[in-house]
Amino acid sequence: MPKNPTWLRTRRILSVTALAALVTGGAFLGSGTASAATTLANQCTGSVSGSMGDTVALPGSSVSALAKQAAASKQQTLLWIIPLNGVNPDGVANALSAKTLTVGTVPSSSGGTIDGKSIGSAVGQALQGNAALGYSADTKKQVLDAITSSVTSNCGLTTLATNYTPPTSSSTPSSSSPSTSTSPSNSEGGPLANLIPGSAGTAPQRDYNGIPTATPGTAVAPGIRYPANGTLPGSAAPVTGGQDTQSQGPDVLNAGNAESLATSGGASDIQLPMLLAVIVLAGVTAGLVRTWALRRAS
């Protein structure tokens, strides 16, 4: 019986397709095994540790008490028994306890935070459309808003990456050390410009031989040590260090024109204030003597 070429071709195509599907499925499974893990936190506050990129999840029971309390604040009953708006706090808590809430991931850094808003949003998605929230859509929305608001204000997580390695700096410090030159700046007008030859400043005097001094062993009267002509006895050099004092005016040579306030009379003359003081003192003395004499006589 001759073989059917069409059947052989079809069987070959099916075999290749099955082999390709097997390889693709194995690759998919392998990639799923290498995917990021899920880190489960015990409560909605505090810190949670995991590897970078891990998914952070919360058990619904960790926030069920907050949800029950918020739902109870919106419940309306008759005689504390018959529900009027259909809100069932216990039903909300039980429905939430049966779920696992994905609230965030561990960042690719040393740590991060998962705020209460993210946790509240996960709770709202988990309870969306639940019958325990109430009869009407408006009641369900009010109860759900109250639950998410309570969870947002009371929850918050700090994430810590256990496999984080701080980056190392690849740059090496320069081997060249900063200049330690101690030579002063020779720029014109600098603070040490007067100490540098050739600058705008002037160097201090190095030779003080030109300054006139008195000859050793010769007593010089105080009044003529610095005479008006600027020279000392026995020396023709001026006192001012070589400058010609003859060209200077008298106002420069005689700096300050202090004068005595006394009168133009001689030093031995008795002035009027002194005479008045003597007369007053004599009168006072005479009065004291007269008073003393009268008391003795009586």
Tab-separated table of C-alpha atoms in Angstrom, residues 62-243:
chain	number	residue	atom	x	y	z
A	62	SER	CA	-4.196	42.537	59.615
A	63	VAL	CA	-6.644	45.289	58.606
A	64	SER	CA	-9.966	43.526	59.230
A	65	ALA	CA	-10.399	45.158	62.657
A	66	LEU	CA	-10.023	48.625	61.157
A	67	ALA	CA	-12.474	47.778	58.390
A	68	LYS	CA	-15.017	46.375	60.849
A	69	GLN	CA	-14.834	49.458	63.040
A	70	ALA	CA	-15.258	51.811	60.079
A	71	ALA	CA	-18.210	49.795	58.728
A	72	ALA	CA	-19.883	49.785	62.142
A	73	SER	CA	-19.787	53.596	62.184
A	74	LYS	CA	-21.941	53.596	59.024
A	75	GLN	CA	-24.348	50.863	60.088
A	76	GLN	CA	-28.024	51.758	60.618
A	77	THR	CA	-30.221	49.372	62.609
A	78	LEU	CA	-33.651	49.284	64.154
A	79	LEU	CA	-33.705	48.388	67.848
A	80	TRP	CA	-30.033	47.454	67.521
A	81	ILE	CA	-31.057	44.231	65.752
A	82	ILE	CA	-32.708	44.820	62.370
A	83	PRO	CA	-30.300	46.297	59.783
A	84	LEU	CA	-31.783	49.151	57.775
A	85	ASN	CA	-29.089	49.904	55.189
A	86	GLY	CA	-27.648	46.399	54.916
A	87	VAL	CA	-24.192	47.210	56.350
A	88	ASN	CA	-22.703	44.127	57.998
A	89	PRO	CA	-19.421	44.891	59.832
A	90	ASP	CA	-18.753	41.219	60.621
A	91	GLY	CA	-19.314	40.293	56.995
A	92	VAL	CA	-16.850	42.990	55.902
A	93	ALA	CA	-14.210	41.707	58.336
A	94	ASN	CA	-14.682	38.076	57.264
A	95	ALA	CA	-14.540	38.933	53.570
A	96	LEU	CA	-11.330	40.904	54.079
A	97	SER	CA	-9.689	38.197	56.224
A	98	ALA	CA	-10.032	35.703	53.385
A	99	LYS	CA	-7.909	37.831	51.030
A	100	THR	CA	-4.234	38.618	50.600
A	101	LEU	CA	-3.544	42.251	49.699
A	102	THR	CA	-0.709	43.260	47.383
A	103	VAL	CA	0.404	46.682	48.634
A	104	GLY	CA	3.773	47.388	46.950
A	105	THR	CA	7.307	46.197	46.208
A	106	VAL	CA	10.747	46.338	47.802
A	107	PRO	CA	12.668	49.100	45.992
A	108	SER	CA	16.070	48.690	44.383
A	109	SER	CA	17.750	50.635	47.165
A	110	SER	CA	18.562	50.233	50.823
A	111	GLY	CA	14.970	50.882	51.821
A	112	GLY	CA	11.735	52.674	51.100
A	113	THR	CA	8.181	53.159	52.325
A	114	ILE	CA	4.702	51.929	51.483
A	115	ASP	CA	2.326	54.624	52.647
A	116	GLY	CA	-1.113	54.133	54.102
A	117	LYS	CA	-2.763	55.382	50.928
A	118	SER	CA	-1.431	52.399	48.960
A	119	ILE	CA	-2.653	49.974	51.631
A	120	GLY	CA	-6.048	51.663	51.760
A	121	SER	CA	-6.362	51.444	47.987
A	122	ALA	CA	-5.618	47.686	48.096
A	123	VAL	CA	-8.319	47.222	50.760
A	124	GLY	CA	-10.814	49.159	48.666
A	125	GLN	CA	-10.147	46.982	45.616
A	126	ALA	CA	-10.524	43.814	47.684
A	127	LEU	CA	-13.944	44.888	49.043
A	128	GLN	CA	-15.256	46.472	45.874
A	129	GLY	CA	-18.935	45.503	45.355
A	130	ASN	CA	-19.109	43.276	48.440
A	131	ALA	CA	-22.679	42.673	49.671
A	132	ALA	CA	-21.704	43.361	53.291
A	133	LEU	CA	-21.126	47.009	52.421
A	134	GLY	CA	-24.879	47.747	52.169
A	135	TYR	CA	-27.929	47.521	50.008
A	136	SER	CA	-27.613	50.562	47.747
A	137	ALA	CA	-24.668	51.720	45.670
A	138	ASP	CA	-24.536	54.990	47.596
A	139	THR	CA	-24.325	53.177	50.934
A	140	LYS	CA	-21.595	50.873	49.617
A	141	LYS	CA	-19.582	53.873	48.461
A	142	GLN	CA	-19.891	55.640	51.825
A	143	VAL	CA	-18.883	52.534	53.778
A	144	LEU	CA	-15.992	51.762	51.449
A	145	ASP	CA	-14.714	55.361	51.683
A	146	ALA	CA	-14.848	55.161	55.476
A	147	ILE	CA	-12.867	51.887	55.470
A	148	THR	CA	-10.153	53.131	53.088
A	149	SER	CA	-9.829	56.393	55.045
A	150	SER	CA	-9.382	54.502	58.322
A	151	VAL	CA	-6.785	52.158	56.848
A	152	THR	CA	-4.915	55.057	55.195
A	153	SER	CA	-4.587	56.994	58.433
A	154	ASN	CA	-3.550	54.008	60.575
A	155	CYS	CA	-1.238	51.984	58.298
A	156	GLY	CA	2.197	52.390	56.751
A	157	LEU	CA	5.188	50.117	56.109
A	158	THR	CA	8.942	50.592	55.874
A	159	THR	CA	10.640	48.285	53.353
A	160	LEU	CA	14.245	47.099	53.808
A	161	ALA	CA	16.247	45.435	51.018
A	162	THR	CA	18.360	42.604	52.432
A	163	ASN	CA	20.472	42.143	49.282
A	164	TYR	CA	21.271	45.801	48.660
A	165	THR	CA	24.945	46.630	48.163
A	166	PRO	CA	26.023	50.269	48.299
A	167	PRO	CA	27.723	51.362	45.073
A	168	THR	CA	31.482	51.825	45.249
A	169	SER	CA	33.086	54.897	43.793
A	170	SER	CA	35.205	54.078	40.723
A	171	SER	CA	37.079	57.340	40.804
A	172	THR	CA	40.413	57.377	42.626
A	173	PRO	CA	41.713	60.479	44.378
A	174	SER	CA	44.247	62.457	42.443
A	175	SER	CA	47.849	61.711	43.378
A	176	SER	CA	48.895	65.271	42.855
A	177	SER	CA	48.973	67.184	46.108
A	178	PRO	CA	47.897	70.806	46.257
A	179	SER	CA	50.551	73.418	45.945
A	180	THR	CA	52.234	74.236	49.234
A	181	SER	CA	54.224	77.179	47.963
A	182	THR	CA	54.826	79.715	50.700
A	183	SER	CA	56.112	82.476	48.452
A	184	PRO	CA	54.052	85.661	48.845
A	185	SER	CA	52.051	86.998	45.991
A	186	ASN	CA	53.842	89.556	43.893
A	187	SER	CA	50.733	91.112	42.455
A	188	GLU	CA	50.608	94.886	42.654
A	189	GLY	CA	48.653	96.143	45.627
A	190	GLY	CA	48.872	92.870	47.587
A	191	PRO	CA	49.380	92.855	51.333
A	192	LEU	CA	53.048	91.941	50.937
A	193	ALA	CA	53.729	94.084	47.907
A	194	ASN	CA	56.061	96.350	49.870
A	195	LEU	CA	58.323	93.382	50.651
A	196	ILE	CA	58.926	92.220	47.069
A	197	PRO	CA	61.608	93.912	44.970
A	198	GLY	CA	60.310	95.357	41.740
A	199	SER	CA	56.701	95.660	42.897
A	200	ALA	CA	54.748	98.831	43.450
A	201	GLY	CA	55.539	98.788	47.198
A	202	THR	CA	58.773	99.884	48.822
A	203	ALA	CA	61.088	97.728	50.904
A	204	PRO	CA	61.781	98.786	54.508
A	205	GLN	CA	64.936	100.732	55.178
A	206	ARG	CA	67.904	98.434	55.631
A	207	ASP	CA	70.538	101.017	56.652
A	208	TYR	CA	69.794	103.362	59.563
A	209	ASN	CA	73.202	105.058	59.630
A	210	GLY	CA	71.755	108.289	58.270
A	211	ILE	CA	69.605	108.870	61.345
A	212	PRO	CA	71.303	111.593	63.471
A	213	THR	CA	72.178	110.670	67.024
A	214	ALA	CA	73.978	112.437	69.824
A	215	THR	CA	77.648	111.783	70.261
A	216	PRO	CA	78.325	109.363	73.119
A	217	GLY	CA	79.577	111.120	76.214
A	218	THR	CA	78.085	114.466	75.218
A	219	ALA	CA	75.156	115.694	77.305
A	220	VAL	CA	72.523	117.384	75.233
A	221	ALA	CA	69.994	119.630	76.893
A	222	PRO	CA	66.355	118.559	76.427
A	223	GLY	CA	65.500	121.856	74.807
A	224	ILE	CA	67.973	121.426	71.961
A	225	ARG	CA	67.673	117.715	71.240
A	226	TYR	CA	65.273	118.429	68.425
A	227	PRO	CA	65.812	122.036	67.418
A	228	ALA	CA	63.686	123.877	64.939
A	229	ASN	CA	66.217	123.498	62.122
A	230	GLY	CA	65.957	119.702	62.338
A	231	THR	CA	69.626	119.015	63.205
A	232	LEU	CA	71.429	117.886	66.301
A	233	PRO	CA	74.553	119.466	67.725
A	234	GLY	CA	77.619	118.233	65.923
A	235	SER	CA	75.641	116.773	63.020
A	236	ALA	CA	74.545	118.354	59.773
A	237	ALA	CA	71.991	115.632	58.987
A	238	PRO	CA	68.351	116.553	59.522
A	239	VAL	CA	66.277	114.759	62.141
A	240	THR	CA	63.622	113.736	59.652
A	241	GLY	CA	65.780	111.109	57.978
A	242	GLY	CA	67.335	113.124	55.176
A	243	GLN	CA	64.461	115.402	54.183
